[in-house]
mmCIF file of C-alpha atoms and ligand atoms in Angstrom:
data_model
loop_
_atom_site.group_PDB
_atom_site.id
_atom_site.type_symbol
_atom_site.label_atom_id
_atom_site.label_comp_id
_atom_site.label_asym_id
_atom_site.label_seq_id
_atom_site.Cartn_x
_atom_site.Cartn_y
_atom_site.Cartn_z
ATOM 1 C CA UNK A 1 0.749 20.397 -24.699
ATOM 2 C CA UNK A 2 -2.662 21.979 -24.696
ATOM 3 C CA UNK A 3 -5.134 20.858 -22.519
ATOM 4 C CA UNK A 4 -7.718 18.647 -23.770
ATOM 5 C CA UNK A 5 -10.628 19.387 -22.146
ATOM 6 C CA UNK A 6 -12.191 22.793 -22.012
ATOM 7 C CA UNK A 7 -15.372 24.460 -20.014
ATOM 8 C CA UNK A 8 -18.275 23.917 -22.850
ATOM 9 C CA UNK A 9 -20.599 27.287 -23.696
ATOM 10 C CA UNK A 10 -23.615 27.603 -21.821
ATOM 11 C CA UNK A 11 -26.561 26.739 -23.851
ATOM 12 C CA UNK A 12 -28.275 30.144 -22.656
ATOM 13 C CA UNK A 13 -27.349 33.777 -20.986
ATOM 14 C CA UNK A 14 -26.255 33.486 -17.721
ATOM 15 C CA UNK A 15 -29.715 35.008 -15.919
ATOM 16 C CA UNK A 16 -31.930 33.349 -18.709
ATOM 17 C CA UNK A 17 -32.925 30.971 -15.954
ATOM 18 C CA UNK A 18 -33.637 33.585 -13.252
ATOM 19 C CA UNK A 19 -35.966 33.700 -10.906
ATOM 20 C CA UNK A 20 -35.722 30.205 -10.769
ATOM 21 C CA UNK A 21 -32.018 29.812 -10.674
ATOM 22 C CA UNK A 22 -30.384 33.189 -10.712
ATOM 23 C CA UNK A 23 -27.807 34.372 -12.529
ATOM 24 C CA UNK A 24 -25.630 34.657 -9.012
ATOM 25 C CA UNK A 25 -25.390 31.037 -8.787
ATOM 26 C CA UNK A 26 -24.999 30.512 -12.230
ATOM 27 C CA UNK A 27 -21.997 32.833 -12.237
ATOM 28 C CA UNK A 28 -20.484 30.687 -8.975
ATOM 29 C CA UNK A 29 -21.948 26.765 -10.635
ATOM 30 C CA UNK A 30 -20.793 27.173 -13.833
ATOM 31 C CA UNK A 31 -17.934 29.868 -13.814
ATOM 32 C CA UNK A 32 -16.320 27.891 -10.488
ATOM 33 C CA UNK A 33 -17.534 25.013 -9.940
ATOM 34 C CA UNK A 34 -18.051 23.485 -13.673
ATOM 35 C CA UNK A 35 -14.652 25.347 -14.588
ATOM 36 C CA UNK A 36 -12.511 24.199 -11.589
ATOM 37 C CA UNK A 37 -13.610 20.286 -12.735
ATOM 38 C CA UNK A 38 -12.822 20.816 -15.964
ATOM 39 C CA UNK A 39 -9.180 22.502 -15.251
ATOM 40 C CA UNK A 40 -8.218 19.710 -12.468
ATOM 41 C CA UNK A 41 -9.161 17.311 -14.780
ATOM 42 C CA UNK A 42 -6.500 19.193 -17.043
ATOM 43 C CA UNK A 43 -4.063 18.507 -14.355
ATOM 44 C CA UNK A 44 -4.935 15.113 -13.400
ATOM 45 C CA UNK A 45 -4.685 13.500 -16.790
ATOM 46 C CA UNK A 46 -2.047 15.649 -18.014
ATOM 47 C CA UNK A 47 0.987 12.768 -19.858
ATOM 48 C CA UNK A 48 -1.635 10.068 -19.094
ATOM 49 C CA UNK A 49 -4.007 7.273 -20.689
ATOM 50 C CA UNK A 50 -6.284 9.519 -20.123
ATOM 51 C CA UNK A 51 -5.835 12.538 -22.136
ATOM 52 C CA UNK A 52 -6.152 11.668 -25.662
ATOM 53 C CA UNK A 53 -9.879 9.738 -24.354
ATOM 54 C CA UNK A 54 -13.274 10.908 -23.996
ATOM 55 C CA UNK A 55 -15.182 11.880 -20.930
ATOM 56 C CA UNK A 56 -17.632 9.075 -21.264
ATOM 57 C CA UNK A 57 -14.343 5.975 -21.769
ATOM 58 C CA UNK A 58 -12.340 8.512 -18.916
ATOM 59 C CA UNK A 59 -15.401 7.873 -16.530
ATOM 60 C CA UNK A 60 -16.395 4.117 -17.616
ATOM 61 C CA UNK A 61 -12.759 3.035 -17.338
ATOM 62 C CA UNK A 62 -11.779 4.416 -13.816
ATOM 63 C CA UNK A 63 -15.175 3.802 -12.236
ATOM 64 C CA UNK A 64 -14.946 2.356 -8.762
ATOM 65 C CA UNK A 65 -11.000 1.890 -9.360
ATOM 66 C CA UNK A 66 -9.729 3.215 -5.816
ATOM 67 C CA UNK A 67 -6.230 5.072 -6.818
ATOM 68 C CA UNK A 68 -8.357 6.892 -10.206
ATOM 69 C CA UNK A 69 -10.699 8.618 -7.598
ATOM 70 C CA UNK A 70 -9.627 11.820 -8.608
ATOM 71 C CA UNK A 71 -9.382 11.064 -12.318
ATOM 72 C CA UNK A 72 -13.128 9.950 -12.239
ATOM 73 C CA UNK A 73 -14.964 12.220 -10.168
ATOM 74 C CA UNK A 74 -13.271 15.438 -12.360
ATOM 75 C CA UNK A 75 -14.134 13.876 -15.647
ATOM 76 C CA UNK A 76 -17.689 12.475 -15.013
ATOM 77 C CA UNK A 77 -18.390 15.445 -12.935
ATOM 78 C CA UNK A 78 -17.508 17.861 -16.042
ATOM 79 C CA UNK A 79 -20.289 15.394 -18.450
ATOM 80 C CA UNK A 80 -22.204 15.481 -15.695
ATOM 81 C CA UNK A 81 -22.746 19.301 -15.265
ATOM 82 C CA UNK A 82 -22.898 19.768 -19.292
ATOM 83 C CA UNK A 83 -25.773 17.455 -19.530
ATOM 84 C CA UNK A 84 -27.549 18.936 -16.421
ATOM 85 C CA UNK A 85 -27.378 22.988 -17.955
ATOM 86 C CA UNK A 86 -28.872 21.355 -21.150
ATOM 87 C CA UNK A 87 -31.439 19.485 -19.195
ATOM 88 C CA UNK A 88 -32.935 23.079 -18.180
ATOM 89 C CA UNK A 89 -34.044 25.479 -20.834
ATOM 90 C CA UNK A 90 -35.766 29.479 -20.090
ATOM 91 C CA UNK A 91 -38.532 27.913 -22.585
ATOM 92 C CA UNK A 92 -38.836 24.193 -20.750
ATOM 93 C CA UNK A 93 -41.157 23.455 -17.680
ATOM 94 C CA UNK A 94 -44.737 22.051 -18.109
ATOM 95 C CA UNK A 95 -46.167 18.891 -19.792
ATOM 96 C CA UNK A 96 -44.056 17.112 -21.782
ATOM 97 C CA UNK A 97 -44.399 16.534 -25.675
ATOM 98 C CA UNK A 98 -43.380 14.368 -28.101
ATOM 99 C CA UNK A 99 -42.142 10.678 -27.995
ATOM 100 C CA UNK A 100 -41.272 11.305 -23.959
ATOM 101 C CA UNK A 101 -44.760 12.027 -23.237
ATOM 102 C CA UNK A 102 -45.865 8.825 -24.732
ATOM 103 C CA UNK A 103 -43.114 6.803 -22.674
ATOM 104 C CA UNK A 104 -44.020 9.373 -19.187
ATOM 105 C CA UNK A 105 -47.757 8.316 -19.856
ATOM 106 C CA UNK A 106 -46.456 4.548 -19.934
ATOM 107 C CA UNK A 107 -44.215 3.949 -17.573
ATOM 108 C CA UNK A 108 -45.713 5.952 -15.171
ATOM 109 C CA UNK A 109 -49.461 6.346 -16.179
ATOM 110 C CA UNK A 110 -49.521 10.490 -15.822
ATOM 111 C CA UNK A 111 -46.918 13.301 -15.898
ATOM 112 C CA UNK A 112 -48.048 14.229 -12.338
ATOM 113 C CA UNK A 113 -47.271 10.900 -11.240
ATOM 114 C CA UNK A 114 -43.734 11.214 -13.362
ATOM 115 C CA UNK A 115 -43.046 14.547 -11.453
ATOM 116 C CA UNK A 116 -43.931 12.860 -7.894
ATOM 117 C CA UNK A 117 -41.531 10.165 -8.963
ATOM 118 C CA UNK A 118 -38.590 12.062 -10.181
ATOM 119 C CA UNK A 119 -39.273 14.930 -7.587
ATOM 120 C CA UNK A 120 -38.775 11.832 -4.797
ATOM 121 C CA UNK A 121 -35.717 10.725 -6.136
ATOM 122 C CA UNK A 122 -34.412 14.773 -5.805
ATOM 123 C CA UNK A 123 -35.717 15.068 -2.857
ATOM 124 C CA UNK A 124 -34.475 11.590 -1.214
ATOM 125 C CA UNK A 125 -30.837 11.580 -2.459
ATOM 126 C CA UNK A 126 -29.139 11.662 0.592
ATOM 127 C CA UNK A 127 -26.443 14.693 0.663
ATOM 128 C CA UNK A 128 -24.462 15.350 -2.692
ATOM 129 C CA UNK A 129 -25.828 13.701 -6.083
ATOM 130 C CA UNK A 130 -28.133 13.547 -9.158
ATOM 131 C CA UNK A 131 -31.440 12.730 -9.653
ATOM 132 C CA UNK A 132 -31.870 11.157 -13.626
ATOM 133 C CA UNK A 133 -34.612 9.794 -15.923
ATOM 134 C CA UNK A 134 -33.311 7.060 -18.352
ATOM 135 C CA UNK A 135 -34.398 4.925 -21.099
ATOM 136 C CA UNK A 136 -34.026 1.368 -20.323
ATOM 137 C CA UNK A 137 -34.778 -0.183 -23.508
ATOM 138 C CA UNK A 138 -38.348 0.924 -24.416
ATOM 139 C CA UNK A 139 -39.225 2.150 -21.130
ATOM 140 C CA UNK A 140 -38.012 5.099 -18.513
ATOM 141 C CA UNK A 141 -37.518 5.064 -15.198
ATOM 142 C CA UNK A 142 -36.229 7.720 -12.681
ATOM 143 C CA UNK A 143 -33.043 7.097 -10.310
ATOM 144 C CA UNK A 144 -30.657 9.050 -8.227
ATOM 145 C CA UNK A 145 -27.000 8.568 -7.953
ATOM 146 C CA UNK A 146 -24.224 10.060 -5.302
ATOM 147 C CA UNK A 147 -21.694 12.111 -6.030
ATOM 148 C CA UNK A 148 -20.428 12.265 -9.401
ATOM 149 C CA UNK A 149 -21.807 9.164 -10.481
ATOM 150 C CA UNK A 150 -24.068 9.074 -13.356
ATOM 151 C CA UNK A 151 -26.543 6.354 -15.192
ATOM 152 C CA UNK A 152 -23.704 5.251 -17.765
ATOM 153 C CA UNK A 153 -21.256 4.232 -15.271
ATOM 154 C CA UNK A 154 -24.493 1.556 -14.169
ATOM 155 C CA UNK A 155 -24.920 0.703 -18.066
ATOM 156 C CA UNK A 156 -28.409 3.203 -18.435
ATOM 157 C CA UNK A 157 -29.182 5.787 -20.524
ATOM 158 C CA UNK A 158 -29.563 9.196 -19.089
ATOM 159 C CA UNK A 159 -32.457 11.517 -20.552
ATOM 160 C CA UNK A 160 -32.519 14.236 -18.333
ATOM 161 C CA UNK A 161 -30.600 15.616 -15.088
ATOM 162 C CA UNK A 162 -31.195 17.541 -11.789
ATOM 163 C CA UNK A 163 -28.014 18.184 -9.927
ATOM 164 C CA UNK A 164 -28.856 17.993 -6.077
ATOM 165 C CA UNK A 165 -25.912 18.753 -4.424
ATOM 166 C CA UNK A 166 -25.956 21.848 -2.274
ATOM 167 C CA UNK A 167 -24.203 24.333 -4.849
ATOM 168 C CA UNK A 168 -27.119 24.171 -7.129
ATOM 169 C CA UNK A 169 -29.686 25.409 -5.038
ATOM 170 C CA UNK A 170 -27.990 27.267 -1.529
ATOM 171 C CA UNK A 171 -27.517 30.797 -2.724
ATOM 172 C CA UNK A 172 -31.390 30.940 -4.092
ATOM 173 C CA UNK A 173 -33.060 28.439 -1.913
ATOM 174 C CA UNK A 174 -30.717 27.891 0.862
ATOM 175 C CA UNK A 175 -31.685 23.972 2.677
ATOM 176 C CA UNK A 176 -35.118 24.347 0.331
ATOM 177 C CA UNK A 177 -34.119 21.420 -1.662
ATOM 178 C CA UNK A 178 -37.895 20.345 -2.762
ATOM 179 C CA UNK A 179 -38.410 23.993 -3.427
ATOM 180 C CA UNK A 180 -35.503 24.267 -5.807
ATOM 181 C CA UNK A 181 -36.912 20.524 -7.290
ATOM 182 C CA UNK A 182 -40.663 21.898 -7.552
ATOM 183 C CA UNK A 183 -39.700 25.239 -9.390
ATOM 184 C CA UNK A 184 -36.896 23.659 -11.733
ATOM 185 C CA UNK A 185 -39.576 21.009 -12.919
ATOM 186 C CA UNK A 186 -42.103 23.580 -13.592
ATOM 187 C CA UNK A 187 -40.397 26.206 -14.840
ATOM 188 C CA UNK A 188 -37.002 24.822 -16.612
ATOM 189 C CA UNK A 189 -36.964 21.260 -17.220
ATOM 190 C CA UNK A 190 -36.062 20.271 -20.911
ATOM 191 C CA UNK A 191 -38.421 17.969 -22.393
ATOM 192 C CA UNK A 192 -37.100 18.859 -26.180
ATOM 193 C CA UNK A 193 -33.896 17.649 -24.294
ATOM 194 C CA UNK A 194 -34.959 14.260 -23.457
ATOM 195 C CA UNK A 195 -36.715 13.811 -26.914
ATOM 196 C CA UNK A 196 -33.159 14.141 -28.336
ATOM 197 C CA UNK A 197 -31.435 11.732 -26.205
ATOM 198 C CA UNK A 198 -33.919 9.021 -26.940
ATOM 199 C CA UNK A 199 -32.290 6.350 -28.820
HETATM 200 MN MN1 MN B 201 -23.157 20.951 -9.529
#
């Protein structure tokens, strides 16, 4: 049997992101770390339930079951990182555009005030985890989760994605967590992104 999942393409060349995030740790977060969740997922759901589903009904249906740890921090951990490399674009950074600016300027009365807000959430998640902005209805809102967890599994909408955990940002920044945060929101975050996942 072949495995069903695979490692999806990078949306861009592996140093496109560089200086910001360099194509060093792109080779060890994507090429290791992205690939190793995708192939023990492989393993782990291998003549199960599991292999003929999703990622999204993997990760919805063994959330906070104790003996399908394994099973859901592999699979929402493999969305999870997908979503994040197209939440960053070469070309993203700066003020947003489109239908997102009009909900940024609504919910939070200024993109500067946005950043602050989703740059808190980066900043404050305490050890491994995500920081998110989601739609709630006609409204967004910023949120962090641990670990692999991710808005869906809490029944929101996810818009955008900074991955926190130490991998992400060590070899570039080493413990410079808010300067990782700072340079990724000026310099990479997809806005054209976010427009797209707005339902
Ligand atoms: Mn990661």
């Amino acid at each position: 049997m072949s495995a069903p999942f695979s490692l999806p393409k990078l949306p861009y060349a592996d140093d496109a992101l560089a200086p910001v995030i360099s194509a060093n740790t792109i080779g060890f977060h994507y090429g290791k770390h992205h690939n190793a969740y995708v192939n023990n997922l492989n393993k782990l759901v291998e003549g199960t339930e599991y292999a003929d589903m999703s990622l999204e009904d993997i990760f919805q249906k063994t959330f906070q079951q104790p003996d399908k740890v394994g099973i859901f921090n592999n699979a929402a951990q493999v969305w999870n990182h997908t979503f994040y490399w197209n939440s960053l674009s070469p070309n993203g950074g700066g003020k947003p555009s489109g239908k997102i600016a009009e909900l940024v300027e609504k919910a939070f009365g200024s993109t500067d005030k946005f950043l602050e807000e989703f740059s808190k959430a980066a900043a404050t998640q305490f050890g491994s985890g995500w920081a998110w902005v989601v739609q709630e209805g006609d409204s967004i809102s910023v949120m962090k989760t641990p670990n692999a967890e991710n808005p869906i599994v809490h029944g929101k909408k996810p818009l955008l994605t900074i991955d926190v955990w130490e991998h992400a940002y060590y070899l570039d920044y080493q413990n410079r967590r808010p300067d990782y945060i700072k340079a990724v929101l000026e310099k990479l975050i997809n806005w054209e992104f976010a427009n797209q996942n707005l339902g």
